[in-house]
Amino acid sequence: MKNKLIAAAMITLGAFSFSSEAAQMKCDVWTKNGNTWGTTNCFGMDFSFGRSTTAKFYITGVTKPVDSIVWTTNSSCSSGTSCTFTASAYRTYYAEAKILYSDGTWEKTNRSTLSYETGH
């Protein structure tokens, strides 16, 4: 009986398999004067009096073939392992993703945030 319970538990855990890889969501903010901080939670500041700048969310640490990526974000990111977009000043953006691997496993990244401030 004990062996049957162990076998059933292993089959159940196999159905909910996930990767132990360490994929991480990171970010970059490109300001006019290069004042940026952070890689997981990014902040950029300049006094250009602009209304926006270029920013990027990207996933590192993917070591297996990817079937698809499901983004959860308030930016325009929707596919692939990276996404470059226009970040408006004084708005906070976030991104996280669920990576579905070709071998049937999956993993979820951390949540990354990004913000940009200017002289306005």
PDB file of C-alpha atoms in Angstrom, residues 1 3-4 6 8 11 24 36-39 45-46 55 68 83 91 96-97 101 103 110 114 118-119:
ATOM      1  CA  MET A   1       0.000   0.000   0.000  1.00  0.00           C
ATOM      2  CA  ASN A   3       4.546   1.796  -2.423  1.00  0.00           C
ATOM      3  CA  LYS A   4       1.305   2.506  -4.293  1.00  0.00           C
ATOM      4  CA  ILE A   6       4.489   6.808  -3.268  1.00  0.00           C
ATOM      5  CA  ALA A   8       0.763   7.849  -7.110  1.00  0.00           C
ATOM      6  CA  ILE A  11       2.932  10.516 -10.980  1.00  0.00           C
ATOM      7  CA  GLN A  24      15.075  35.916 -14.409  1.00  0.00           C
ATOM      8  CA  THR A  36      20.106  54.516 -14.631  1.00  0.00           C
ATOM      9  CA  TRP A  37      20.068  52.151 -11.674  1.00  0.00           C
ATOM     10  CA  GLY A  38      19.202  48.494 -11.184  1.00  0.00           C
ATOM     11  CA  THR A  39      18.841  45.364 -13.271  1.00  0.00           C
ATOM     12  CA  MET A  45      16.355  59.830 -14.455  1.00  0.00           C
ATOM     13  CA  ASP A  46      17.392  62.756 -16.593  1.00  0.00           C
ATOM     14  CA  ALA A  55      13.171  50.780 -22.128  1.00  0.00           C
ATOM     15  CA  SER A  68       6.187  29.759 -25.751  1.00  0.00           C
ATOM     16  CA  CYS A  83      10.780  43.441 -25.425  1.00  0.00           C
ATOM     17  CA  ARG A  91       4.785  55.783 -14.893  1.00  0.00           C
ATOM     18  CA  GLU A  96       6.899  38.768 -15.334  1.00  0.00           C
ATOM     19  CA  ALA A  97       6.587  35.710 -17.513  1.00  0.00           C
ATOM     20  CA  TYR A 101       9.562  24.716 -22.456  1.00  0.00           C
ATOM     21  CA  ASP A 103      10.016  19.328 -23.041  1.00  0.00           C
ATOM     22  CA  ASN A 110      10.452  37.050 -10.925  1.00  0.00           C
ATOM     23  CA  LEU A 114      10.839  49.865 -14.363  1.00  0.00           C
ATOM     24  CA  THR A 118      12.485  63.630 -16.179  1.00  0.00           C
ATOM     25  CA  GLY A 119      12.447  67.377 -15.476  1.00  0.00           C
TER      26      GLY A 119
END
